[in-house]
Amino acid sequence: MDPSQLTALILAGGQSQRMGTDKALLPLGGVPLIQNLGTLAQGCCGTVAVVTPWGDRYQPWLPAGCQLWPEAPAPWASNHRSSGPLWGFAQGLGRVTTPWVLLLACDLPRLNAATLQGWLPQLSHLPPNTLALLPPHPKGWDPLCGFYHRRCQESLGEFLGGGGRSFQPWLRHPPLLSHVAPLTVTDRSVLWNCNTPEDWQTLTAIDQEQHSPRS
């Protein structure tokens, strides 16, 4: 797919409560996760934007050309609660002008350029009424590492307006239900994300082992 037809939205609106520190700024190989994701996304998308309420926090770490799109508070969110990723997606989607969106959580340390490039051809072989191309998941779909057509904005607005708050119920919502296609993922480890300090310790231990000198 022509990169000009694809916008990457990186969601960085969570509060990382279980991690205890901002997940997006965790350094893997000396590079913050959000910086690495921005660079990866720029390799296949004409526009890359981080959707966040905290633009000043991330601006110093983003690669040149990566935009910051502000996430306004949701009507239902208090100062002590995140508005949630579906709200962040809706905020970003409202500014997208390309047909397709690559949606990424900010904490995908195992995602790589070869995987993203390998996924792109699947977009060219979809039925014309497809609204999302997502990895299957035991709960339904993995919503935070996949593709959405801009036409899903109407369905998303209706769902939020009716009190919906999270991805899985929205993806099962009748206007969208029959228009989600499975993204073929040969290595599901690229979808792994970090939620706790134990997750991060496991990841960094594996990374150090892979990069340690062999005797």
GROMACS .gro file of C-alpha atoms in nm:
model
  215
    1MET     CA    1   0.000   0.000   0.000
    2ASP     CA    2   0.113   0.352  -0.080
    3PRO     CA    3   0.227   0.510   0.252
    4SER     CA    4   0.027   0.822   0.164
    5GLN     CA    5  -0.290   0.615   0.208
    6LEU     CA    6  -0.207   0.517   0.566
    7THR     CA    7  -0.192   0.712   0.895
    8ALA     CA    8  -0.044   0.562   1.210
    9LEU     CA    9  -0.206   0.655   1.541
   10ILE     CA   10  -0.004   0.569   1.852
   11LEU     CA   11  -0.216   0.581   2.166
   12ALA     CA   12  -0.036   0.719   2.472
   13GLY     CA   13  -0.319   0.823   2.700
   14GLY     CA   14  -0.304   0.559   2.971
   15GLN     CA   15  -0.180   0.618   3.325
   16SER     CA   16   0.041   0.306   3.352
   17GLN     CA   17  -0.094   0.235   3.700
   18ARG     CA   18   0.011  -0.130   3.710
   19MET     CA   19   0.358  -0.049   3.579
   20GLY     CA   20   0.410   0.236   3.825
   21THR     CA   21   0.594   0.446   3.568
   22ASP     CA   22   0.514   0.571   3.219
   23LYS     CA   23   0.529   0.267   2.989
   24ALA     CA   24   0.577   0.476   2.676
   25LEU     CA   25   0.913   0.605   2.806
   26LEU     CA   26   1.057   0.273   2.917
   27PRO     CA   27   1.394   0.231   2.740
   28LEU     CA   28   1.460  -0.083   2.542
   29GLY     CA   29   1.812  -0.090   2.406
   30GLY     CA   30   1.842   0.270   2.525
   31VAL     CA   31   1.548   0.389   2.315
   32PRO     CA   32   1.208   0.479   2.469
   33LEU     CA   33   0.928   0.255   2.343
   34ILE     CA   34   0.732   0.546   2.199
   35GLN     CA   35   1.032   0.667   2.000
   36ASN     CA   36   1.089   0.321   1.860
   37LEU     CA   37   0.724   0.286   1.760
   38GLY     CA   38   0.726   0.626   1.592
   39THR     CA   39   1.028   0.527   1.384
   40LEU     CA   40   0.872   0.192   1.291
   41ALA     CA   41   0.546   0.354   1.187
   42GLN     CA   42   0.723   0.613   0.973
   43GLY     CA   43   0.865   0.327   0.769
   44CYS     CA   44   0.522   0.240   0.630
   45CYS     CA   45   0.287   0.534   0.697
   46GLY     CA   46   0.278   0.877   0.538
   47THR     CA   47   0.153   1.036   0.860
   48VAL     CA   48   0.240   0.929   1.214
   49ALA     CA   49   0.071   1.088   1.516
   50VAL     CA   50   0.084   1.022   1.889
   51VAL     CA   51  -0.257   1.079   2.049
   52THR     CA   52  -0.208   1.186   2.410
   53PRO     CA   53  -0.316   1.434   2.677
   54TRP     CA   54   0.052   1.483   2.765
   55GLY     CA   55   0.221   1.616   2.455
   56ASP     CA   56   0.496   1.802   2.641
   57ARG     CA   57   0.602   1.477   2.806
   58TYR     CA   58   0.662   1.295   2.478
   59GLN     CA   59   0.772   1.571   2.241
   60PRO     CA   60   1.145   1.541   2.323
   61TRP     CA   61   1.147   1.171   2.238
   62LEU     CA   62   0.959   1.158   1.910
   63PRO     CA   63   1.140   1.119   1.578
   64ALA     CA   64   1.136   1.420   1.346
   65GLY     CA   65   0.812   1.445   1.153
   66CYS     CA   66   0.607   1.252   1.409
   67GLN     CA   67   0.309   1.464   1.512
   68LEU     CA   68   0.138   1.512   1.848
   69TRP     CA   69  -0.242   1.519   1.844
   70PRO     CA   70  -0.398   1.630   2.173
   71GLU     CA   71  -0.648   1.403   2.345
   72ALA     CA   72  -0.920   1.603   2.518
   73PRO     CA   73  -1.075   1.457   2.835
   74ALA     CA   74  -1.381   1.240   2.782
   75PRO     CA   75  -1.706   1.373   2.934
   76TRP     CA   76  -1.718   1.078   3.174
   77ALA     CA   77  -1.354   1.086   3.291
   78SER     CA   78  -1.237   1.245   3.615
   79ASN     CA   79  -0.890   1.382   3.686
   80HIS     CA   80  -0.799   1.049   3.842
   81ARG     CA   81  -0.912   0.823   3.562
   82SER     CA   82  -0.800   0.760   3.206
   83SER     CA   83  -1.053   0.823   2.932
   84GLY     CA   84  -0.958   0.486   2.783
   85PRO     CA   85  -0.802   0.379   2.451
   86LEU     CA   86  -1.131   0.378   2.257
   87TRP     CA   87  -1.179   0.746   2.338
   88GLY     CA   88  -0.820   0.821   2.236
   89PHE     CA   89  -0.875   0.638   1.908
   90ALA     CA   90  -1.192   0.837   1.842
   91GLN     CA   91  -1.003   1.162   1.908
   92GLY     CA   92  -0.731   1.070   1.662
   93LEU     CA   93  -0.964   0.923   1.401
   94GLY     CA   94  -1.149   1.252   1.378
   95ARG     CA   95  -0.835   1.414   1.234
   96VAL     CA   96  -0.739   1.137   0.990
   97THR     CA   97  -0.769   1.209   0.617
   98THR     CA   98  -0.627   0.885   0.476
   99PRO     CA   99  -0.846   0.581   0.397
  100TRP     CA  100  -0.669   0.352   0.645
  101VAL     CA  101  -0.531   0.385   0.997
  102LEU     CA  102  -0.266   0.171   1.164
  103LEU     CA  103  -0.353   0.178   1.533
  104LEU     CA  104  -0.079   0.099   1.783
  105ALA     CA  105  -0.063   0.091   2.161
  106CYS     CA  106   0.243   0.270   2.297
  107ASP     CA  107   0.379  -0.045   2.464
  108LEU     CA  108   0.460  -0.292   2.186
  109PRO     CA  109   0.830  -0.363   2.240
  110ARG     CA  110   0.848  -0.666   2.008
  111LEU     CA  111   0.686  -0.513   1.704
  112ASN     CA  112   0.933  -0.474   1.418
  113ALA     CA  113   0.960  -0.327   1.069
  114ALA     CA  114   0.956  -0.661   0.888
  115THR     CA  115   0.627  -0.755   1.053
  116LEU     CA  116   0.459  -0.427   0.963
  117GLN     CA  117   0.578  -0.447   0.604
  118GLY     CA  118   0.453  -0.804   0.585
  119TRP     CA  119   0.106  -0.701   0.698
  120LEU     CA  120   0.053  -0.424   0.444
  121PRO     CA  121  -0.025  -0.646   0.141
  122GLN     CA  122  -0.324  -0.790   0.328
  123LEU     CA  123  -0.494  -0.450   0.302
  124SER     CA  124  -0.499  -0.480  -0.077
  125HIS     CA  125  -0.701  -0.802  -0.080
  126LEU     CA  126  -0.993  -0.712   0.145
  127PRO     CA  127  -1.360  -0.693   0.047
  128PRO     CA  128  -1.450  -0.330  -0.020
  129ASN     CA  129  -1.685  -0.309   0.280
  130THR     CA  130  -1.415  -0.409   0.533
  131LEU     CA  131  -1.387  -0.165   0.824
  132ALA     CA  132  -1.107  -0.326   1.025
  133LEU     CA  133  -0.825  -0.577   0.981
  134LEU     CA  134  -0.725  -0.710   1.323
  135PRO     CA  135  -0.543  -1.004   1.483
  136PRO     CA  136  -0.788  -1.260   1.627
  137HIS     CA  137  -0.783  -1.291   2.007
  138PRO     CA  138  -0.953  -1.528   2.253
  139LYS     CA  139  -1.171  -1.233   2.363
  140GLY     CA  140  -1.259  -1.153   2.003
  141TRP     CA  141  -0.994  -0.929   1.846
  142ASP     CA  142  -0.666  -0.766   1.944
  143PRO     CA  143  -0.771  -0.404   1.885
  144LEU     CA  144  -0.453  -0.210   1.964
  145CYS     CA  145  -0.225  -0.341   1.690
  146GLY     CA  146  -0.414  -0.345   1.362
  147PHE     CA  147  -0.583  -0.151   1.087
  148TYR     CA  148  -0.909   0.045   1.071
  149HIS     CA  149  -1.078   0.211   0.776
  150ARG     CA  150  -1.175   0.572   0.828
  151ARG     CA  151  -1.536   0.479   0.749
  152CYS     CA  152  -1.564   0.315   1.092
  153GLN     CA  153  -1.582   0.664   1.245
  154GLU     CA  154  -1.961   0.676   1.213
  155SER     CA  155  -2.005   0.346   1.395
  156LEU     CA  156  -1.759   0.453   1.664
  157GLY     CA  157  -1.939   0.782   1.722
  158GLU     CA  158  -2.272   0.604   1.760
  159PHE     CA  159  -2.122   0.352   2.003
  160LEU     CA  160  -1.964   0.618   2.224
  161GLY     CA  161  -2.279   0.827   2.211
  162GLY     CA  162  -2.478   0.529   2.334
  163GLY     CA  163  -2.256   0.484   2.639
  164GLY     CA  164  -2.000   0.240   2.495
  165ARG     CA  165  -1.652   0.269   2.639
  166SER     CA  166  -1.429  -0.020   2.525
  167PHE     CA  167  -1.307  -0.187   2.208
  168GLN     CA  168  -1.439  -0.543   2.236
  169PRO     CA  169  -1.808  -0.446   2.271
  170TRP     CA  170  -1.767  -0.196   1.987
  171LEU     CA  171  -1.615  -0.459   1.758
  172ARG     CA  172  -1.916  -0.681   1.835
  173HIS     CA  173  -2.155  -0.392   1.769
  174PRO     CA  174  -2.383  -0.476   1.471
  175PRO     CA  175  -2.265  -0.197   1.237
  176LEU     CA  176  -1.909  -0.329   1.267
  177LEU     CA  177  -1.954  -0.697   1.355
  178SER     CA  178  -1.957  -0.842   1.002
  179HIS     CA  179  -1.698  -0.603   0.863
  180VAL     CA  180  -1.390  -0.702   1.064
  181ALA     CA  181  -1.139  -0.924   0.884
  182PRO     CA  182  -0.868  -1.137   1.050
  183LEU     CA  183  -0.512  -1.012   1.017
  184THR     CA  184  -0.275  -1.302   0.958
  185VAL     CA  185  -0.003  -1.290   1.225
  186THR     CA  186   0.264  -1.559   1.196
  187ASP     CA  187   0.449  -1.460   1.515
  188ARG     CA  188   0.212  -1.355   1.791
  189SER     CA  189   0.498  -1.245   2.016
  190VAL     CA  190   0.501  -0.913   1.827
  191LEU     CA  191   0.163  -0.835   1.988
  192TRP     CA  192   0.299  -0.873   2.341
  193ASN     CA  193   0.273  -0.562   2.557
  194CYS     CA  194   0.407  -0.461   2.896
  195ASN     CA  195   0.170  -0.399   3.186
  196THR     CA  196   0.367  -0.470   3.503
  197PRO     CA  197   0.727  -0.441   3.630
  198GLU     CA  198   0.748  -0.820   3.610
  199ASP     CA  199   0.659  -0.806   3.238
  200TRP     CA  200   0.933  -0.551   3.183
  201GLN     CA  201   1.192  -0.750   3.376
  202THR     CA  202   1.113  -1.055   3.166
  203LEU     CA  203   1.145  -0.859   2.844
  204THR     CA  204   1.471  -0.687   2.934
  205ALA     CA  205   1.624  -1.015   3.051
  206ILE     CA  206   1.542  -1.174   2.715
  207ASP     CA  207   1.675  -0.870   2.529
  208GLN     CA  208   2.002  -0.877   2.722
  209GLU     CA  209   2.045  -1.248   2.657
  210GLN     CA  210   1.985  -1.203   2.285
  211HIS     CA  211   2.242  -0.923   2.262
  212SER     CA  212   2.508  -1.063   2.494
  213PRO     CA  213   2.839  -1.174   2.336
  214ARG     CA  214   2.859  -1.543   2.258
  215SER     CA  215   3.162  -1.731   2.382
   0.00000   0.00000   0.00000
